[in-house]
Short mmCIF file of C-alpha atoms in Angstrom, two decimals:
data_model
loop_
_atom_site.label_atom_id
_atom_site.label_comp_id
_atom_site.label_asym_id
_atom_site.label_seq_id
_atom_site.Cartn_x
_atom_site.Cartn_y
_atom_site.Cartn_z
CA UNK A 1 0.00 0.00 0.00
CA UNK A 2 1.13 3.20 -0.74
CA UNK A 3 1.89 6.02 1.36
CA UNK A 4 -0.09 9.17 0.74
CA UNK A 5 1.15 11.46 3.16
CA UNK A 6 4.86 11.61 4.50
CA UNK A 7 6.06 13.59 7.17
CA UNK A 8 10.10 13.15 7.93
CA UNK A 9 12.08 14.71 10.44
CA UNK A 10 9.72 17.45 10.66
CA UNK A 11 10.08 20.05 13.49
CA UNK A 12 7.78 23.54 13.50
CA UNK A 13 9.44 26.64 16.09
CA UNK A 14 8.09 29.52 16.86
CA UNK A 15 8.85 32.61 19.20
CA UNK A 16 6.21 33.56 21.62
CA UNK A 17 5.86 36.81 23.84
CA UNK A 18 5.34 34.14 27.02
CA UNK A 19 7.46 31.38 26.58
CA UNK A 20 9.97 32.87 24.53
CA UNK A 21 11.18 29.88 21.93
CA UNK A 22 9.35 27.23 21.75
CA UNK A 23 9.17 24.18 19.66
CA UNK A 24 5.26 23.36 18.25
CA UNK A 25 6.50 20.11 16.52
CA UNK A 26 9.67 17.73 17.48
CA UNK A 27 10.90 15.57 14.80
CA UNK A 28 7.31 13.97 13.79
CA UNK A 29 7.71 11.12 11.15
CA UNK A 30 4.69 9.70 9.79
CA UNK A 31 3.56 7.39 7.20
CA UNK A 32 -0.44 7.87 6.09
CA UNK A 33 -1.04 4.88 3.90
CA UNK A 34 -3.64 5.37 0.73
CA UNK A 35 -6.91 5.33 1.58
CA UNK A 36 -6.51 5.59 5.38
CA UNK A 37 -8.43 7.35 7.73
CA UNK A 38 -5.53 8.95 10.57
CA UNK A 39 -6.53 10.99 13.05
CA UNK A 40 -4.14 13.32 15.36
CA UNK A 41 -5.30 13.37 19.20
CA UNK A 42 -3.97 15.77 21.93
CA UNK A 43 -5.05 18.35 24.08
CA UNK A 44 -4.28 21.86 23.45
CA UNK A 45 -1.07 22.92 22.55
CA UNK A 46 0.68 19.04 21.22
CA UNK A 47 1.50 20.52 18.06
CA UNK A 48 -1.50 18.25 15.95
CA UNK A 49 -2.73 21.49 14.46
CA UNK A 50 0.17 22.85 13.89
CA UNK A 51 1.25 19.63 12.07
CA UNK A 52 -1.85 19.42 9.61
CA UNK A 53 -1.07 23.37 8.84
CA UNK A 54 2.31 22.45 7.41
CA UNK A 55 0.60 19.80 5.73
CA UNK A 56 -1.79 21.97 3.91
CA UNK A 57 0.83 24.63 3.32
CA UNK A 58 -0.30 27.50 5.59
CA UNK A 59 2.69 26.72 7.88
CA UNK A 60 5.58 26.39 6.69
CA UNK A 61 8.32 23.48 8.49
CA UNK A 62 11.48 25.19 10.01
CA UNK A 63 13.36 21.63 9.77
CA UNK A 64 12.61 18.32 7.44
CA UNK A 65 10.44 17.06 4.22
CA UNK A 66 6.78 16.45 3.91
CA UNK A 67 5.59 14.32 0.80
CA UNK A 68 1.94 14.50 -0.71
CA UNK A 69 1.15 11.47 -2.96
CA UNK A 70 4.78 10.91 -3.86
CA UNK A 71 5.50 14.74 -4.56
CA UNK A 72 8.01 16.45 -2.20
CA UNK A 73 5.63 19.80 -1.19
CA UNK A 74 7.58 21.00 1.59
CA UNK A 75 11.36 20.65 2.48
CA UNK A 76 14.03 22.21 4.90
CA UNK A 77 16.86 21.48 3.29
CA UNK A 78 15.97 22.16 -0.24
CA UNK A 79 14.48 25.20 0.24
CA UNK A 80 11.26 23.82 -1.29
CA UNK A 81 7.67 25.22 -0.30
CA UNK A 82 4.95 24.17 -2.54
CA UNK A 83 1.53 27.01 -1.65
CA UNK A 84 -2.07 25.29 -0.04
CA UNK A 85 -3.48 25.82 -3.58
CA UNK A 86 -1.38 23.74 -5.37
CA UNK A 87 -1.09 20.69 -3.12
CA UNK A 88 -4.69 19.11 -4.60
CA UNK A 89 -5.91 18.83 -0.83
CA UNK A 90 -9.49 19.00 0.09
CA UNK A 91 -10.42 20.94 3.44
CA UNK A 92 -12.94 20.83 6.13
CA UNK A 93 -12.21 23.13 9.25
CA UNK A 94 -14.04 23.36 12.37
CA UNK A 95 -15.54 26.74 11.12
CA UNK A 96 -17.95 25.83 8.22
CA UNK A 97 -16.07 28.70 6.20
CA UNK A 98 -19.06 28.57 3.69
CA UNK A 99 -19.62 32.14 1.70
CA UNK A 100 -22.70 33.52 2.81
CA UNK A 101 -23.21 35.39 -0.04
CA UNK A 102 -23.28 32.74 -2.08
CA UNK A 103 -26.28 29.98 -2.43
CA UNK A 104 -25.16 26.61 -1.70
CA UNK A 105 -24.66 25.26 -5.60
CA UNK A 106 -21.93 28.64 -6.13
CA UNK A 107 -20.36 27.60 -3.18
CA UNK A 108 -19.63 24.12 -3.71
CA UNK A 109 -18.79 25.45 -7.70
CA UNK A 110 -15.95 28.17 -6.62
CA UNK A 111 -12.83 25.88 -6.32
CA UNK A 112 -14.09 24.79 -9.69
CA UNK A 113 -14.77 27.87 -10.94
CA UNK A 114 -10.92 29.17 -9.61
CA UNK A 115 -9.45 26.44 -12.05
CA UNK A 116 -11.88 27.83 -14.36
CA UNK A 117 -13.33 24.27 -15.31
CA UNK A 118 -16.06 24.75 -17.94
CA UNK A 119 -19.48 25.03 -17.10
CA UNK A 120 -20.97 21.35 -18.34
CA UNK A 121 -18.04 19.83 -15.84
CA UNK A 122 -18.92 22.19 -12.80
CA UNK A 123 -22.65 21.37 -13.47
CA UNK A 124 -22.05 17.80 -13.57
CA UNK A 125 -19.32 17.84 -10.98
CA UNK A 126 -21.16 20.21 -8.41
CA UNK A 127 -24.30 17.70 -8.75
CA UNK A 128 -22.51 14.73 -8.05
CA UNK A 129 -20.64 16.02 -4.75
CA UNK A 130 -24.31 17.45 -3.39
CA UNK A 131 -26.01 14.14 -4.30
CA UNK A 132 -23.06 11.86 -1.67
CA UNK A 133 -23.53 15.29 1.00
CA UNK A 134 -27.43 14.87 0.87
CA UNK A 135 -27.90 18.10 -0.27
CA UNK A 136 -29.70 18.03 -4.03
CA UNK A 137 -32.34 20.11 -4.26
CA UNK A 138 -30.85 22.97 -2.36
CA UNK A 139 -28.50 24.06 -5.00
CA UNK A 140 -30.03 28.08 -4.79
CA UNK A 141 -30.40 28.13 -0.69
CA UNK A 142 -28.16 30.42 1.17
CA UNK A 143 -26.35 28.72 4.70
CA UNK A 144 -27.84 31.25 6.62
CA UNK A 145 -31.16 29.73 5.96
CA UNK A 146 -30.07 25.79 6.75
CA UNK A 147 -28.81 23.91 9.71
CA UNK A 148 -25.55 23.64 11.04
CA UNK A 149 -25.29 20.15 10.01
CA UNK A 150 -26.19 21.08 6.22
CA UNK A 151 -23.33 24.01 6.36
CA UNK A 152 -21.14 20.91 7.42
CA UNK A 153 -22.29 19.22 4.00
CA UNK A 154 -21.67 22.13 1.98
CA UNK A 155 -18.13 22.28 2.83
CA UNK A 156 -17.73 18.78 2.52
CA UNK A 157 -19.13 19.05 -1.30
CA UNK A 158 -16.50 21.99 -1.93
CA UNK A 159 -13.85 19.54 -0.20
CA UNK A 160 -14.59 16.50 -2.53
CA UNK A 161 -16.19 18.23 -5.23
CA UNK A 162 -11.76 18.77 -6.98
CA UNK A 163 -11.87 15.04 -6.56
CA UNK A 164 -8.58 15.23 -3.87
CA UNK A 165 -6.59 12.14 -3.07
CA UNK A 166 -5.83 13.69 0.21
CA UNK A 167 -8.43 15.24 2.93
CA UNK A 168 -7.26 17.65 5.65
CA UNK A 169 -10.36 17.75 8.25
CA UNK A 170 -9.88 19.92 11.41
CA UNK A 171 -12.11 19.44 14.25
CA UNK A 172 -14.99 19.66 11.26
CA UNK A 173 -17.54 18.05 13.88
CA UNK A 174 -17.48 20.12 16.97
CA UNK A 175 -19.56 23.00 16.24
CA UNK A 176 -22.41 20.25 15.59
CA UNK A 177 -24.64 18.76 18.49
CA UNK A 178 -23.75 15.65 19.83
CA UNK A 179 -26.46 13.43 17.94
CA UNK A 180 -25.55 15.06 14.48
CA UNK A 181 -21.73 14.50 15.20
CA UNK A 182 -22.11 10.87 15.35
CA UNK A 183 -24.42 10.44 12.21
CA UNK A 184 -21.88 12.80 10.54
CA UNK A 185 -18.86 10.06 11.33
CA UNK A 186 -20.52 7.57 9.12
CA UNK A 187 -21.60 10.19 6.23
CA UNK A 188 -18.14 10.83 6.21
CA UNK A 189 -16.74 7.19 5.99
CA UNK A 190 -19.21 6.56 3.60
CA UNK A 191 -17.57 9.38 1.68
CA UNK A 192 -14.22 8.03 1.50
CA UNK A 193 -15.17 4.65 0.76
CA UNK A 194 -17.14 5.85 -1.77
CA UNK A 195 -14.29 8.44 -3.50
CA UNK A 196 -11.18 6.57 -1.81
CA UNK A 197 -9.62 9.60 -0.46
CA UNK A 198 -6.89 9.90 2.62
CA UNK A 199 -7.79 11.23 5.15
CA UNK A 200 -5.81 13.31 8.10
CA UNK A 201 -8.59 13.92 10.90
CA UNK A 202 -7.71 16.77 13.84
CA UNK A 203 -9.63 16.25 17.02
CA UNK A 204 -9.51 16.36 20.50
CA UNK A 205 -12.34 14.48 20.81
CA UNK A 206 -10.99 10.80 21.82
CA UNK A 207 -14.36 9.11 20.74
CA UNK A 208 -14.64 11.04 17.78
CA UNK A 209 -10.90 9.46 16.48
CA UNK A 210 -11.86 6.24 17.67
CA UNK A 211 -14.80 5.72 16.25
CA UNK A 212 -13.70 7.19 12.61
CA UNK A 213 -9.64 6.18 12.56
CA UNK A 214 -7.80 3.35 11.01
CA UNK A 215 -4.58 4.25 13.09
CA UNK A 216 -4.23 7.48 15.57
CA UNK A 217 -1.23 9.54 16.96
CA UNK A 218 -1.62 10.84 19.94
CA UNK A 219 0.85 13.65 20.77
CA UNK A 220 2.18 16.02 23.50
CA UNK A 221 3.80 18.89 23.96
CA UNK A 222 5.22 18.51 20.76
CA UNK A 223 6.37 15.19 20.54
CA UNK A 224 4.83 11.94 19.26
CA UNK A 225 3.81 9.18 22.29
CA UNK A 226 2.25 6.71 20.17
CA UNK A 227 0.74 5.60 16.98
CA UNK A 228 -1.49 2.55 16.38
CA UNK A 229 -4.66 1.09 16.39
CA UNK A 230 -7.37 2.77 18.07
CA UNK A 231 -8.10 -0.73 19.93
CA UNK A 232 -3.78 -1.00 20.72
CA UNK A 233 -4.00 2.42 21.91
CA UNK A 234 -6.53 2.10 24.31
CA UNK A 235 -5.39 -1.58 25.52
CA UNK A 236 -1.53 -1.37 24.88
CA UNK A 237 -0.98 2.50 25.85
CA UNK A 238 2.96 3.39 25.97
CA UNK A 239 3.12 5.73 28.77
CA UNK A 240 0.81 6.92 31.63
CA UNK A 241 -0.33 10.48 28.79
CA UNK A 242 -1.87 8.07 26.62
CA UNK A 243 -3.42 5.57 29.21
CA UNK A 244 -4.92 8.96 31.24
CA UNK A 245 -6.15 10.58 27.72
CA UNK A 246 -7.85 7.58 26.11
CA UNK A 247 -10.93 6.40 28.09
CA UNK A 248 -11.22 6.75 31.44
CA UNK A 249 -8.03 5.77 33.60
CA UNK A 250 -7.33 4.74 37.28
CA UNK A 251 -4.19 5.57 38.53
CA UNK A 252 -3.45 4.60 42.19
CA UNK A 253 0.13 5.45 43.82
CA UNK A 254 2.08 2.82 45.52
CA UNK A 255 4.90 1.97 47.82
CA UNK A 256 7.05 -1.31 46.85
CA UNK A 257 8.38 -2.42 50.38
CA UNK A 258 9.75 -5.97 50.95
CA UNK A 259 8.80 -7.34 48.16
CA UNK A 260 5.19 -6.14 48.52
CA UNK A 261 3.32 -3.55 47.25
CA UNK A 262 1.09 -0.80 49.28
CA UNK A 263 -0.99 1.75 48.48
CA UNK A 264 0.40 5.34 49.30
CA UNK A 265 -0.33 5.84 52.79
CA UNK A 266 -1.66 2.27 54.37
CA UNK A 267 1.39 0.04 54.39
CA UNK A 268 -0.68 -1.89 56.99
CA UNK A 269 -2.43 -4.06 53.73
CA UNK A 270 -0.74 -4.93 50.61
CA UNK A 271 -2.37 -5.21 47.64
CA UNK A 272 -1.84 -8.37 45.66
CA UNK A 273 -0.28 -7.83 42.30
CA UNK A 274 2.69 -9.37 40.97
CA UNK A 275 6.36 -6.77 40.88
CA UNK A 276 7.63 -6.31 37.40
CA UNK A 277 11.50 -6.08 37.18
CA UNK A 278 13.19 -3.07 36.84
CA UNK A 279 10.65 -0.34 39.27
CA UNK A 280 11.45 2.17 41.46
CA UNK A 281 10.29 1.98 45.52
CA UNK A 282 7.58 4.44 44.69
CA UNK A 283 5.36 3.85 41.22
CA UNK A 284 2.30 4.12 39.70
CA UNK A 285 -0.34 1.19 39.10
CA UNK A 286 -2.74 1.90 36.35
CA UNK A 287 -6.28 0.27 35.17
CA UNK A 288 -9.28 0.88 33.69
CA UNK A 289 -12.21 1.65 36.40
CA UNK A 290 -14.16 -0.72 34.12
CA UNK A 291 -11.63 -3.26 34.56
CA UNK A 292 -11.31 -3.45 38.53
CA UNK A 293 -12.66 -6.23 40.29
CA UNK A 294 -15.32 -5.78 43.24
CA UNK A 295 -16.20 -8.32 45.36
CA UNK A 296 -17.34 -9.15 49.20
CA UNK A 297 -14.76 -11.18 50.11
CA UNK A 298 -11.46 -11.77 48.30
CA UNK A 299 -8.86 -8.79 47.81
CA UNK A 300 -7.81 -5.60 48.69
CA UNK A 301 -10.54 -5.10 52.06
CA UNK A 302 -12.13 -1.66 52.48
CA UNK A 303 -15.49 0.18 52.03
CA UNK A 304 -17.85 1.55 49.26
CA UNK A 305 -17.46 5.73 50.07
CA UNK A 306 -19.71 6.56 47.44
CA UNK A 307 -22.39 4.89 45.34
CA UNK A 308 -23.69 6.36 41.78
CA UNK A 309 -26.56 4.60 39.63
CA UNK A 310 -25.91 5.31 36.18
CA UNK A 311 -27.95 3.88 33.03
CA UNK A 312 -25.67 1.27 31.73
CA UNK A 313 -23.58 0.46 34.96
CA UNK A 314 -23.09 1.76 39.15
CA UNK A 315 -20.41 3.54 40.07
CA UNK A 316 -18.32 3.33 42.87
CA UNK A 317 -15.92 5.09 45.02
CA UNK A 318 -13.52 3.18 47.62
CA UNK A 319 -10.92 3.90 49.73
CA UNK A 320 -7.43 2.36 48.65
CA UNK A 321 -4.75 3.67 50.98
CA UNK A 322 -5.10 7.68 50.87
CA UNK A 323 -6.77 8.04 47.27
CA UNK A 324 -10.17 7.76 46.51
CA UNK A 325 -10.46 4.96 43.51
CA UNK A 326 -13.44 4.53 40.64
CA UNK A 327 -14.66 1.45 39.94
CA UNK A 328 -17.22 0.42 37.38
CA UNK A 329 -19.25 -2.66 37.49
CA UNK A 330 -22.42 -4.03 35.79
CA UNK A 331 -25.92 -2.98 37.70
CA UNK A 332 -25.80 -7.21 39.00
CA UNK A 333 -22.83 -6.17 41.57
CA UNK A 334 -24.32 -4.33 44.58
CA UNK A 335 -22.95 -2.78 47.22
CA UNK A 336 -24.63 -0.55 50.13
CA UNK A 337 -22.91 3.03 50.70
CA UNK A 338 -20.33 2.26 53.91
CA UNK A 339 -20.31 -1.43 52.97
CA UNK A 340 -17.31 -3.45 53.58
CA UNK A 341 -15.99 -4.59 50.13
CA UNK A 342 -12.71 -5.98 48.86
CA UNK A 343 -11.20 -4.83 45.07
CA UNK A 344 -8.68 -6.77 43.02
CA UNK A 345 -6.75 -5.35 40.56
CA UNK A 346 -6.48 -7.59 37.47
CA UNK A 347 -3.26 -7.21 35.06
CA UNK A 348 -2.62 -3.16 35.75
CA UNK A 349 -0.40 -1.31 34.18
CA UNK A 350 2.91 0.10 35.97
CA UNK A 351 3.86 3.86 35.65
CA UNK A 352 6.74 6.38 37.02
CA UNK A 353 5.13 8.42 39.25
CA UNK A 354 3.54 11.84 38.04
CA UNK A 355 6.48 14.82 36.19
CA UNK A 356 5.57 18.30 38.07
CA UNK A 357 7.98 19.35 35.39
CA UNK A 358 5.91 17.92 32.32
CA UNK A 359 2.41 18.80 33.86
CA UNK A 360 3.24 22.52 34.48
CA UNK A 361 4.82 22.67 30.54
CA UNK A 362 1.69 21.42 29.21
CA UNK A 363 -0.30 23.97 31.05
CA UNK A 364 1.65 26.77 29.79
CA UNK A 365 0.84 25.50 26.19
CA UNK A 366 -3.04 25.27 26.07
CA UNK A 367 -2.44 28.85 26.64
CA UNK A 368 -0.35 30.29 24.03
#
């Protein structure tokens, strides 16, 4: 399979008034295979927007090569810089950025009309792209008179109306309410199938990516932790980041003493996990709250603090050492608020413990 999109050794810098100089993007290298659907995932400030801006052009790289379709676009050391409007991309950004001047058949028809395609092609052309966005019969409506979800479908026509091999989408979803965002996934996977375009998806929205990616990056502060499968992601996460940002995480600090470990601040009870080589005398022991065991009489022994019904499972709070933990368990599993219980953690994950360092960096950055 070919790869569509190529990113190598790329690094983005910038000077800011607060932080002085700062680097957006550290040496990303990606391969986006044809056809694939590859989202970026991080919280404000990890450089993913940054990243699809050098892609499309607006940005330009201060070090490395980026590669559309087997065309070198962008590169450092060449002194090469190819502009947005000749990279054949198709774009969807969070803003509609629909002409409101213009009635929805003109605005789908202006990329066209700016390559100054005759006007049988755009007719046929602008037809097609409204027919896969669900939007014939609208051709001489103006967006201000439609829904926010058909504004969404107008763009999309203008993005796939040049017939692009490659489509840059930037949180295109999250101006829409949460029902229409998740019919909107599939009208958009139905799109590629149906035109076999790449796509690069922007989001912070970690169901959003997992529910529409083939493969995901998820990134921080600049640097890549981990690409892969949504599923190997969220069950094989590299680092504590990526285990805390995908899904809901329990992270519980412990004490290794004697060959036994404790939770921070009751080494009167050990909990029973096996060591792995190689750990420090203080770590971290992560799981899923989903994934916890809760039982009345084998385990870890302590007491339900807090007790929440919820539709589709009951959530509890215990006491393990001086933290408060989540657990999640089906609605069969019932425990009484003050309750004596007992938890057992099955196959958690082991972490350093938290970088005051790292955590105060990444604040500064969702605010530049």
């Amino acid at each position: 399979m070919a790869d569509h999109i190529v990113l190598r050794n790329v690094t983005k810098k910038f000077t800011t008034k607060t932080m002085g100089d700062i680097v957006a993007v550290d040496n990303f290298n990606i391969n986006v295979h044809e056809g694939e659907c590859f989202s970026f995932l991080g919280p404000s400030g990890c450089g993913k927007s940054t990243t699809l801006r050098m892609i499309a052009g607006f940005e330009d790289l201060t070090e490395g090569e980026i590669e559309l379709c087997g065309r070198l676009v962008s590169s450092s050391t060449k002194k090469l810089y190819v502009p947005p409007e000749d990279r054949g991309l198709g774009m969807v950004f969070q803003a509609f950025a629909v002409w409101p001047h213009m009635n929805v058949f003109e605005n789908v028809a202006f990329p066209l009309r700016i390559k100054k395609v005759n006007n049988t092609d755009i007719n046929k052309r602008v037809a097609e792209a409204l027919k896969h966005t669900s939007l014939t019969g609208l051709e001489k409506s103006f967006p201000g008179d439609l829904s926010g979800g058909q504004q969404q479908r107008i763009a999309l026509a203008r993005a796939i109306v040049t017939s692009p091999k490659v489509m840059l989408l930037d949180e295109p979803l999250s101006n829409l309410d949460p029902k229409l965002r998740e019919s909107m996934r599939f009208e958009i996977k139905a799109l590629q199938k149906k035109f076999n375009f790449t796509i690069i998806f922007v989001t912070h929205d970690q169901s959003e990516a997992m529910a529409i990616s083939d493969r995901m990056m998820v990134c921080d502060m600049g640097k890549i932790m981990q690409i892969d499968t949504p599923e190997n992601l969220y069950n094989k996460p590299v680092n504590r980041f990526v285990h805390n940002f995908l899904g809901q995480s329990t992270f519980i600090n412990v004490v290794i003493k004697d060959g036994k470990v404790y939770p921070k601040g009751n080494t009167d009870q050990a909990i029973n996990i096996p060591i792995p080589g190689n750990v420090d005398s203080e770590m971290v022991i992560a799981t899923r709250p989903n994934e916890i065991e809760l039982s009345k009489s084998d385990g870890y022994k302590t007491h339900i603090e807090k007790r929440t019904f919820l539709t589709d499972r009951i959530e509890y709070l215990v006491n393990v050492g001086e933290q408060l933990v989540k657990i999640q368990t089906p609605h069969r599993i019932k425990f009484d608020r003050n309750e004596e219980c007992y938890v057992k953690f099955v196959s958690p994950m082991w972490y350093p413990v938290d970088n005051e360092a790292e955590a105060a960096e990444r604040a500064k950055r969702q605010i530049i």
